Amino acid sequence: MHTTLHKPAPTRMIATGEATAILPTETTPPIKVIGTEAIRDTFDDVCLQQAINSRLAPGVTDVVLNPDAHLGYGAPVGCVMVSPTHIYPGPVGVDIKCSMSLLQLDVPADVIEDRQTRRALISAICQRTPTGAGKGQRSVKKSRPVNRTLGKQLVVEGASESVCQQLGIPVDWADRCEDSFHLGHDETRDALGNRLEVLLAQRHMSNFSDKMSQLGSYGGGNHFGECEVVHVGDDDRSRSVAETFGLRDGKVAFLSHCGSRGFGHNLASGQFKTLQHKFSKWDIPLPAGDRQLVYAPLGTSEADDYLDDMALGANFATANHLLINALVLEAFQEVLPGTTGSLVYFISHNIARKEIMDNRPTWVHRKGATRAFPAGHYALRETPFADTGHPILLPGNPRDGSAVMVADAGAEQACFSVNHGAGRTLGRRHANRVLDQATIDKEFEQHDILSNCRFYPKDEAPAAYKDFEEVLRSVKTAGLASEVARLKARFVIKDASKADD
DNA sequence: ATGTGC
């Protein structure tokens, strides 16, 4: 919204393959675009202008626009921005370490065919993992209290052994995380403890204890929990990779999407304000005139503070996701005694990570983009996924399903990243105006997908998102990743507070 | 995304 169009509408993209293109700019190397022609037609001018602004911003060496790209804060949602020298809070986003996680259960699909069973599961899950803005813990409070002391520990340590034990999270789930913890700017834990004390003295952090009590909650917007049936692809590679991932064909799994809740929002918005104020006070030119693209050069105290805040928020998001998965498993066990479950993976799409690219360390900002390291990548050496690549969790929509993918060698051309889902095609306001409630709810009924919402939010309806098949086709055709399994929705947990009145 | 809009 704040992005200004300095130039006339961006020049047209030039196709370099069936699902790849470049977006030329006047003064820098071209931006890489992933998407078939049909997908490239979905990018509006402001989204493309944000990509160009990001590419021209100081210290940026690479930008990739993914098929799910749409308007974001400074940079498009659905892009990768790389810089060895500068950190950009906007292109991480307001929901620090917003992520996906997938819990594989040993429940055969036919056990949840019965609608009463699914209703009981919805109820048991909603009791434990609330949705909606500001909603903290409900019954969770009794079994998993998060007091100030534990809160301070978990934002500094992430999913450490001690934190997991106190929260009732299986300790070995930490091995199934893209990152189970985040360190401070100097790669120590102490830096985070010190930064936290500074933050706690500030007025906008006076609600710290309240924010900690939100642990184990989904929030609103596009966040969700979804019960799935796993359909592993019937080729040899899919079957073999699925086994390494711990996916079980024909069984139930649970997919979650949420982030760092109010705590991460406080940290991110605090950083936007601080940096925007400094740019203004010191009269530093804004990249493309866009205050959403304020940055900090690495090595400055401003960059140190941002990296520490990002890590604190990321640690909260990590503990939040793992606790949600533990609570979902507990809910299944209440309804279906004896159920066991294991975490397939937990992976973010809103984070900046230090990675080695072209033999040098650089900061990869993934803004609505998912890390995609293929088999043999150096960073997977010590993980269960060294020989396959790690799981990539891609939410589509309840009607058309979601996908588990694995990176191919071609992911390197996209800075080892893929999209993070389908991507919006209708803005929220537009969707609420043009979509019909009865049609949406009837469609869920036709597909026998239950929900905790009496009326499914219109701005979250499948029709508000891009064609998932075309998005997946883009990723596959560009050679970035291959499909391992499809997830078919059986019920959905969403924030119903806006639609359900 | 967000005790939801500067």
Coordinates of C-alpha atoms (C1' of nucleotides) in Angstrom, one line a residue:
Chain A
M1 CA 0.0 0.0 0.0
H2 CA 2.8 2.4 0.9
T3 CA 4.9 1.3 -2.0
T4 CA 5.3 4.1 -4.4
L5 CA 5.4 3.7 -8.2
H6 CA 8.4 5.8 -9.2
K7 CA 8.5 4.5 -12.7
P8 CA 5.8 3.6 -15.1
A9 CA 4.5 0.0 -14.8
P10 CA 7.5 -2.4 -14.7
T11 CA 8.7 -3.7 -18.0
R12 CA 7.4 -7.0 -19.1
M13 CA 9.0 -10.2 -17.8
I14 CA 10.9 -12.2 -20.4
A15 CA 10.4 -16.0 -20.4
T16 CA 13.5 -18.1 -20.0
G17 CA 11.7 -21.4 -19.9
E18 CA 8.2 -22.8 -19.5
A19 CA 8.1 -21.8 -15.8
T20 CA 10.9 -19.4 -15.4
A21 CA 11.4 -15.8 -16.5
I22 CA 13.5 -12.7 -15.8
L23 CA 12.3 -9.3 -14.8
P24 CA 14.7 -6.8 -16.3
T25 CA 15.7 -3.6 -14.4
E26 CA 17.7 -0.7 -15.7
T27 CA 20.7 -0.7 -13.4
T28 CA 21.1 -4.2 -11.9
P29 CA 21.1 -7.8 -13.0
P30 CA 17.6 -9.2 -13.7
I31 CA 15.3 -10.6 -11.0
K32 CA 14.5 -14.3 -11.3
V33 CA 10.9 -15.2 -11.6
I34 CA 9.4 -18.7 -11.0
G35 CA 6.0 -19.3 -12.6
T36 CA 4.2 -20.5 -15.7
E37 CA 2.8 -17.8 -18.0
A38 CA -0.6 -18.2 -16.3
I39 CA 1.0 -17.6 -12.9
R40 CA 3.1 -14.7 -14.2
D41 CA -0.1 -13.0 -15.3
T42 CA -1.2 -13.0 -11.6
F43 CA 1.6 -10.6 -10.5
D44 CA 0.2 -7.1 -10.3
D45 CA 2.3 -4.0 -11.0
V46 CA 2.7 -3.1 -7.3
C47 CA 4.0 -6.5 -6.5
L48 CA 6.5 -6.3 -9.3
Q49 CA 7.5 -2.9 -8.3
Q50 CA 8.2 -4.2 -4.7
A51 CA 10.4 -6.8 -6.3
I52 CA 12.3 -4.2 -8.2
N53 CA 12.6 -1.9 -5.2
S54 CA 14.0 -4.8 -3.2
R55 CA 16.5 -5.7 -5.9
L56 CA 17.8 -2.1 -6.1
A57 CA 18.1 -1.7 -2.3
P58 CA 21.6 -1.4 -0.8
G59 CA 23.7 -4.5 -0.5
V60 CA 21.1 -6.8 -2.2
T61 CA 22.7 -9.4 -4.5
D62 CA 19.7 -11.5 -5.5
V63 CA 15.9 -11.4 -5.5
V64 CA 13.7 -14.3 -6.6
L65 CA 10.0 -13.9 -7.1
N66 CA 8.0 -17.1 -6.5
P67 CA 4.7 -18.2 -8.1
D68 CA 2.7 -17.3 -4.9
A69 CA 4.0 -13.7 -4.9
H70 CA 1.6 -10.9 -4.0
L71 CA 1.7 -7.5 -2.3
G72 CA 3.7 -7.5 0.9
Y73 CA 5.4 -5.1 3.4
G74 CA 8.3 -3.5 1.5
A75 CA 9.1 -6.8 -0.4
P76 CA 6.4 -9.0 -1.9
V77 CA 5.1 -11.9 0.1
G78 CA 6.5 -14.9 -1.9
C79 CA 10.0 -13.6 -2.5
V80 CA 13.6 -14.3 -1.6
M81 CA 16.0 -11.4 -1.0
V82 CA 19.7 -12.0 -0.4
S83 CA 22.4 -9.7 1.0
P84 CA 25.8 -10.4 2.5
T85 CA 26.1 -7.0 4.1
H86 CA 22.6 -5.7 5.1
I87 CA 19.7 -7.0 7.1
Y88 CA 16.1 -6.0 6.1
P89 CA 13.3 -6.3 8.8
G90 CA 10.5 -5.6 6.2
P91 CA 11.4 -8.6 4.0
V92 CA 11.3 -10.8 7.1
G93 CA 7.9 -9.5 7.9
V94 CA 5.7 -8.7 10.8
D95 CA 5.1 -12.3 11.8
I96 CA 8.7 -13.4 12.6
K97 CA 9.2 -17.1 11.8
C98 CA 5.7 -17.8 10.6
S99 CA 6.0 -21.5 9.8
M100 CA 4.4 -24.8 8.8
S101 CA 4.6 -28.0 10.8
L102 CA 3.3 -31.5 10.1
L103 CA 2.5 -34.2 12.7
Q104 CA 2.1 -37.8 11.4
L105 CA -0.4 -39.9 13.4
D106 CA -0.7 -43.6 13.3
V107 CA -4.5 -43.3 12.8
P108 CA -5.8 -45.0 9.6
A109 CA -7.9 -42.7 7.4
D110 CA -11.2 -44.7 7.9
V111 CA -11.1 -44.0 11.7
I112 CA -12.0 -40.4 11.0
E113 CA -14.5 -41.0 8.3
D114 CA -17.2 -40.8 11.0
R115 CA -18.3 -37.2 11.4
Q116 CA -18.9 -37.5 15.1
T117 CA -15.3 -38.6 15.6
R118 CA -14.1 -35.6 13.6
R119 CA -16.4 -33.3 15.6
A120 CA -15.0 -34.7 18.9
L121 CA -11.4 -34.1 17.6
I122 CA -12.3 -30.5 16.6
S123 CA -13.6 -29.8 20.0
A124 CA -10.6 -31.5 21.8
I125 CA -8.2 -29.5 19.7
C126 CA -10.0 -26.2 20.0
Q127 CA -10.0 -26.6 23.8
R128 CA -6.2 -26.9 23.8
T129 CA -5.1 -24.6 21.0
P130 CA -7.1 -21.4 20.7
T131 CA -7.5 -19.4 17.6
G132 CA -8.1 -15.7 17.1
A133 CA -6.3 -12.4 17.9
G134 CA -5.2 -12.0 21.5
K135 CA -6.5 -15.3 22.5
G136 CA -4.1 -16.9 25.0
Q137 CA -4.2 -20.2 26.6
R138 CA -7.4 -21.7 27.9
S139 CA -7.3 -25.2 29.4
V140 CA -3.7 -25.2 28.4
K141 CA -3.1 -22.9 31.3
K142 CA -3.7 -25.6 33.8
S143 CA -1.6 -28.4 32.2
R144 CA 1.1 -26.3 30.5
P145 CA 1.4 -23.0 32.4
V146 CA 3.8 -20.5 30.8
N147 CA 4.9 -18.1 33.5
R148 CA 7.3 -15.2 33.1
T149 CA 10.3 -17.3 34.1
L150 CA 9.6 -20.0 31.6
G151 CA 8.7 -17.3 29.0
K152 CA 12.1 -15.7 29.4
Q153 CA 13.8 -19.0 29.1
L154 CA 12.0 -20.2 26.0
V155 CA 12.5 -16.9 24.0
V156 CA 16.2 -17.2 24.7
E157 CA 16.6 -21.0 24.3
G158 CA 13.9 -22.0 21.8
A159 CA 13.1 -25.7 21.9
S160 CA 16.0 -26.6 24.2
E161 CA 15.8 -29.9 26.1
S162 CA 14.8 -28.1 29.3
V163 CA 12.1 -26.0 27.6
C164 CA 10.7 -29.1 25.8
Q165 CA 10.6 -31.1 29.1
Q166 CA 8.8 -28.3 30.9
L167 CA 6.2 -28.0 28.1
G168 CA 5.7 -31.7 27.6
I169 CA 7.2 -31.6 24.1
P170 CA 9.0 -34.8 23.0
V171 CA 12.7 -33.8 23.1
D172 CA 13.5 -35.7 19.8
W173 CA 11.1 -33.4 17.9
A174 CA 14.0 -30.8 18.0
D175 CA 15.7 -33.0 15.4
R176 CA 12.7 -32.4 13.0
C177 CA 13.1 -28.6 13.0
E178 CA 14.7 -26.5 10.3
D179 CA 16.1 -24.6 13.4
S180 CA 15.1 -25.7 16.9
F181 CA 16.7 -22.6 18.4
H182 CA 18.2 -19.3 17.3
L183 CA 21.2 -17.5 18.8
G184 CA 21.9 -13.8 19.1
H185 CA 23.8 -11.5 16.7
D186 CA 27.2 -12.8 17.9
E187 CA 26.0 -16.4 17.8
T188 CA 25.7 -16.6 21.6
R189 CA 22.7 -17.3 23.8
D190 CA 23.9 -14.6 26.3
A191 CA 23.3 -11.9 23.7
L192 CA 19.7 -12.8 23.7
G193 CA 19.4 -12.7 27.4
N194 CA 21.0 -9.3 27.5
R195 CA 18.8 -7.9 24.8
L196 CA 15.7 -9.4 26.4
E197 CA 16.5 -7.4 29.6
V198 CA 16.8 -4.2 27.6
L199 CA 13.4 -4.9 25.9
L200 CA 11.7 -5.7 29.1
A201 CA 12.5 -2.2 30.4
Q202 CA 10.7 -0.7 27.4
R203 CA 7.1 0.3 27.6
H204 CA 5.9 -1.7 24.5
M205 CA 7.2 -4.9 26.2
S206 CA 5.3 -4.3 29.5
N207 CA 2.8 -7.0 28.3
F208 CA 5.5 -9.7 28.1
S209 CA 3.8 -12.1 30.5
D210 CA 0.5 -11.8 28.5
K211 CA 2.4 -12.5 25.3
M212 CA 4.0 -15.6 26.8
S213 CA 0.6 -16.9 27.8
Q214 CA -0.3 -17.0 24.1
L215 CA 2.1 -20.0 23.7
G216 CA 0.2 -22.9 22.1
S217 CA -2.3 -20.7 20.2
Y218 CA -2.9 -20.3 16.4
G219 CA -3.9 -16.7 16.1
G220 CA -6.0 -15.4 13.1
G221 CA -5.7 -14.4 9.5
N222 CA -4.4 -17.2 7.3
H223 CA -3.2 -19.3 10.3
F224 CA -4.9 -22.7 10.7
G225 CA -4.7 -26.3 11.9
E226 CA -5.9 -28.9 9.4
C227 CA -6.5 -32.7 9.8
E228 CA -5.3 -34.5 6.6
V229 CA -5.1 -37.9 5.0
V230 CA -1.7 -38.6 3.5
H231 CA -1.5 -39.8 -0.1
V232 CA 2.1 -40.7 -0.9
G233 CA 3.0 -40.6 -4.6
D234 CA 3.1 -44.1 -6.2
D235 CA 6.5 -43.7 -7.8
D236 CA 9.6 -45.3 -6.2
R237 CA 11.2 -42.0 -5.3
S238 CA 8.1 -40.7 -3.5
R239 CA 7.8 -43.9 -1.5
S240 CA 11.4 -43.9 -0.6
V241 CA 11.6 -40.2 0.4
A242 CA 8.3 -40.5 2.3
E243 CA 9.8 -43.3 4.4
T244 CA 12.7 -41.0 5.3
F245 CA 10.3 -38.2 6.1
G246 CA 8.2 -40.5 8.3
L247 CA 5.1 -40.0 6.1
R248 CA 2.6 -42.9 6.2
D249 CA 0.3 -43.4 3.2
G250 CA -3.4 -43.7 4.0
K251 CA -3.0 -42.4 7.6
V252 CA -4.0 -39.2 9.3
A253 CA -1.7 -36.2 9.7
F254 CA -2.1 -32.8 11.1
L255 CA -0.8 -29.6 9.4
S256 CA -0.3 -26.4 11.3
H257 CA 0.4 -22.8 10.2
C258 CA 1.2 -20.1 12.7
G259 CA 4.0 -17.9 13.9
S260 CA 5.2 -15.8 16.8
R261 CA 1.9 -14.3 17.7
G262 CA 1.7 -11.0 19.6
F263 CA 5.3 -11.3 20.8
G264 CA 6.8 -11.5 17.4
H265 CA 4.5 -8.7 16.2
N266 CA 5.7 -6.4 19.1
L267 CA 9.3 -7.1 18.2
A268 CA 8.9 -6.6 14.4
S269 CA 6.8 -3.4 14.7
G270 CA 9.2 -2.0 17.3
Q271 CA 12.1 -2.5 14.9
F272 CA 10.2 -0.9 12.0
K273 CA 9.5 2.1 14.1
T274 CA 13.0 2.4 15.5
L275 CA 14.7 2.1 12.1
Q276 CA 12.2 4.4 10.3
H277 CA 12.8 7.0 13.0
K278 CA 16.6 6.7 12.6
F279 CA 16.4 6.9 8.8
S280 CA 14.4 10.1 9.2
K281 CA 16.5 11.6 11.9
W282 CA 19.8 10.9 10.1
D283 CA 18.3 11.8 6.7
I284 CA 19.3 8.5 5.1
P285 CA 17.7 7.9 1.7
L286 CA 15.1 5.2 1.8
P287 CA 15.4 2.4 -0.8
A288 CA 13.1 3.4 -3.7
G289 CA 11.6 5.9 -1.2
D290 CA 9.9 3.1 0.6
R291 CA 10.0 3.3 4.4
Q292 CA 9.0 -0.4 4.5
L293 CA 12.5 -1.2 3.2
V294 CA 14.5 0.3 6.0
Y295 CA 17.6 -1.7 6.7
A296 CA 20.6 -2.0 9.0
P297 CA 24.2 -2.6 7.7
L298 CA 25.6 -5.8 9.4
G299 CA 28.0 -4.9 12.2
T300 CA 26.1 -1.9 13.4
S301 CA 24.3 -1.9 16.8
E302 CA 21.1 -1.5 14.8
A303 CA 21.7 -4.7 13.0
D304 CA 22.7 -6.5 16.2
D305 CA 19.5 -5.4 17.9
Y306 CA 17.3 -6.5 14.9
L307 CA 19.1 -9.9 14.7
D308 CA 18.6 -10.4 18.4
D309 CA 14.9 -9.4 18.3
M310 CA 14.3 -11.7 15.2
A311 CA 15.9 -14.6 17.2
L312 CA 13.8 -13.9 20.3
G313 CA 10.7 -13.9 18.1
A314 CA 11.8 -17.0 16.2
N315 CA 12.4 -18.9 19.5
F316 CA 8.9 -18.1 20.6
A317 CA 7.5 -19.3 17.2
T318 CA 9.5 -22.5 17.5
A319 CA 8.2 -23.3 21.0
N320 CA 4.7 -22.3 19.9
H321 CA 4.7 -24.7 17.0
L322 CA 6.1 -27.6 19.0
L323 CA 3.7 -27.1 21.8
I324 CA 0.7 -26.9 19.4
N325 CA 1.8 -30.2 18.0
A326 CA 2.1 -31.8 21.5
L327 CA -1.4 -30.5 22.3
V328 CA -2.9 -31.7 19.1
L329 CA -1.4 -35.2 19.8
E330 CA -2.9 -35.0 23.3
A331 CA -6.3 -34.1 21.8
F332 CA -6.1 -37.1 19.4
Q333 CA -5.2 -39.3 22.4
E334 CA -8.2 -38.1 24.3
V335 CA -10.6 -39.0 21.5
L336 CA -8.7 -42.0 20.2
P337 CA -6.8 -43.5 23.1
G338 CA -3.4 -45.1 22.3
T339 CA -2.7 -42.8 19.3
T340 CA 0.9 -42.2 18.7
G341 CA 2.4 -39.4 16.6
S342 CA 5.7 -38.1 15.4
L343 CA 6.8 -34.7 13.9
V344 CA 7.6 -34.9 10.2
Y345 CA 9.0 -31.4 10.1
F346 CA 8.8 -27.8 11.2
I347 CA 9.9 -25.2 8.7
S348 CA 9.6 -21.4 8.4
H349 CA 8.7 -19.1 5.6
N350 CA 9.3 -15.7 7.3
I351 CA 12.9 -15.6 8.5
A352 CA 16.4 -14.4 7.5
R353 CA 19.0 -17.1 7.8
K354 CA 22.8 -16.9 7.4
E355 CA 23.7 -19.4 4.7
I356 CA 26.7 -20.1 2.5
M357 CA 26.0 -19.3 -1.1
D358 CA 28.7 -19.2 -3.8
N359 CA 31.2 -20.0 -1.2
R360 CA 30.5 -17.0 1.1
P361 CA 28.2 -16.4 4.0
T362 CA 25.2 -14.3 3.2
W363 CA 21.8 -13.4 4.7
V364 CA 18.9 -15.1 2.9
H365 CA 15.6 -13.3 3.7
R366 CA 12.7 -15.6 3.0
K367 CA 9.5 -13.6 3.0
G368 CA 6.7 -16.1 2.3
A369 CA 9.3 -18.4 0.9
T370 CA 10.4 -21.9 2.1
R371 CA 14.0 -23.1 2.4
A372 CA 14.7 -25.9 -0.2
F373 CA 17.9 -27.7 0.4
P374 CA 18.3 -30.8 -1.9
A375 CA 20.1 -34.0 -1.1
G376 CA 23.8 -33.5 -0.4
H377 CA 23.4 -29.9 0.7
Y378 CA 26.2 -29.0 3.2
A379 CA 23.7 -27.8 5.9
L380 CA 21.9 -31.2 6.0
R381 CA 24.9 -33.3 6.8
E382 CA 24.1 -33.8 10.5
T383 CA 20.3 -34.3 9.8
P384 CA 18.1 -37.3 8.9
F385 CA 17.6 -35.7 5.5
A386 CA 21.2 -35.6 4.2
D387 CA 20.5 -38.1 1.4
T388 CA 17.0 -36.9 0.4
G389 CA 16.7 -33.2 1.1
H390 CA 14.4 -32.0 3.9
P391 CA 10.6 -32.0 3.8
I392 CA 9.0 -28.9 2.2
L393 CA 5.5 -28.3 3.6
L394 CA 3.2 -26.4 1.2
P395 CA -0.3 -25.5 2.2
G396 CA -2.7 -25.2 -0.8
N397 CA -6.3 -24.9 0.3
P398 CA -8.7 -27.3 2.0
R399 CA -10.6 -28.1 -1.2
D400 CA -7.6 -28.9 -3.5
G401 CA -5.2 -30.2 -0.8
S402 CA -1.7 -29.4 0.3
A403 CA 1.6 -30.9 -0.7
V404 CA 4.8 -32.3 0.8
M405 CA 7.7 -31.8 -1.6
V406 CA 11.5 -32.3 -1.7
A407 CA 14.0 -30.0 -3.3
D408 CA 15.8 -31.0 -6.5
A409 CA 19.2 -29.7 -7.7
G410 CA 17.5 -26.9 -9.6
A411 CA 16.5 -25.2 -6.4
E412 CA 20.0 -23.6 -6.4
Q413 CA 18.8 -21.2 -9.2
A414 CA 16.1 -19.9 -6.8
C415 CA 18.6 -19.4 -3.9
F416 CA 17.6 -22.7 -2.4
S417 CA 14.0 -21.7 -2.0
V418 CA 10.5 -22.4 -3.1
N419 CA 7.1 -20.8 -2.5
H420 CA 5.2 -21.1 0.8
G421 CA 1.8 -21.9 -0.5
A422 CA -0.8 -20.9 -3.1
G423 CA -0.6 -17.1 -2.6
R424 CA -3.4 -14.7 -2.5
T425 CA -5.3 -13.8 -5.6
L426 CA -8.0 -11.6 -4.0
G427 CA -7.3 -9.0 -1.3
R428 CA -9.2 -9.6 1.9
R429 CA -11.6 -6.7 1.3
H430 CA -12.2 -7.8 -2.3
A431 CA -12.8 -11.4 -1.2
N432 CA -15.3 -10.4 1.5
R433 CA -17.2 -8.3 -1.1
V434 CA -17.3 -10.7 -4.1
L435 CA -17.4 -14.2 -2.6
D436 CA -20.7 -15.8 -1.6
Q437 CA -20.9 -17.4 1.9
A438 CA -23.4 -20.1 1.0
T439 CA -21.3 -21.2 -2.0
I440 CA -18.1 -21.5 0.2
D441 CA -19.9 -23.5 2.9
K442 CA -21.6 -25.8 0.4
E443 CA -18.3 -26.5 -1.2
F444 CA -16.9 -27.7 2.2
E445 CA -20.0 -29.8 2.7
Q446 CA -19.6 -31.4 -0.8
H447 CA -16.0 -32.3 0.0
D448 CA -17.1 -33.5 3.4
I449 CA -14.6 -31.2 5.1
L450 CA -15.7 -30.1 8.6
S451 CA -14.6 -27.0 10.4
N452 CA -14.9 -25.3 13.8
C453 CA -16.4 -22.3 12.0
R454 CA -20.1 -22.1 11.5
F455 CA -19.3 -19.8 8.5
Y456 CA -15.9 -20.2 6.9
P457 CA -14.1 -16.8 6.6
K458 CA -14.7 -15.5 3.1
D459 CA -11.3 -13.9 2.8
E460 CA -9.8 -17.3 3.6
A461 CA -11.9 -19.3 1.1
P462 CA -10.1 -21.4 -1.6
A463 CA -11.3 -18.9 -4.2
A464 CA -9.3 -16.1 -2.5
Y465 CA -6.1 -18.0 -3.4
K466 CA -4.3 -18.8 -6.6
D467 CA -4.8 -22.1 -8.5
F468 CA -2.7 -24.5 -6.4
E469 CA -2.2 -27.0 -9.2
E470 CA -0.7 -24.2 -11.4
V471 CA 1.5 -23.1 -8.6
L472 CA 2.8 -26.6 -8.0
R473 CA 3.3 -27.1 -11.8
S474 CA 5.4 -24.0 -11.8
V475 CA 7.7 -25.3 -9.0
K476 CA 8.0 -28.7 -10.6
T477 CA 8.5 -27.5 -14.2
A478 CA 11.1 -25.0 -13.1
G479 CA 13.0 -27.9 -11.6
L480 CA 13.0 -26.6 -8.0
A481 CA 11.2 -29.5 -6.2
S482 CA 9.3 -32.7 -6.7
E483 CA 6.1 -33.8 -5.0
V484 CA 6.3 -36.6 -2.4
A485 CA 2.8 -36.7 -1.0
R486 CA -0.5 -34.9 -1.2
L487 CA -2.5 -34.1 1.9
K488 CA -6.3 -34.2 1.7
A489 CA -8.2 -32.1 4.2
R490 CA -10.8 -33.7 6.5
F491 CA -11.4 -30.9 8.9
V492 CA -10.0 -27.4 9.4
I493 CA -9.5 -25.2 12.6
K494 CA -9.6 -21.5 11.8
D495 CA -10.2 -18.2 13.6
A496 CA -14.0 -17.9 13.3
S497 CA -14.3 -14.7 15.2
K498 CA -14.9 -12.5 12.2
A499 CA -17.0 -14.7 10.0
D500 CA -18.9 -16.6 12.7
D501 CA -21.2 -13.9 14.1
Chain B
dA1 C1' 0.3 -11.0 10.7
dT2 C1' -1.7 -7.9 15.0
dG3 C1' -5.6 -6.7 22.1
dT4 C1' -6.8 -5.8 13.7
dG5 C1' -7.2 0.7 10.7
dC6 C1' -2.1 6.8 11.4

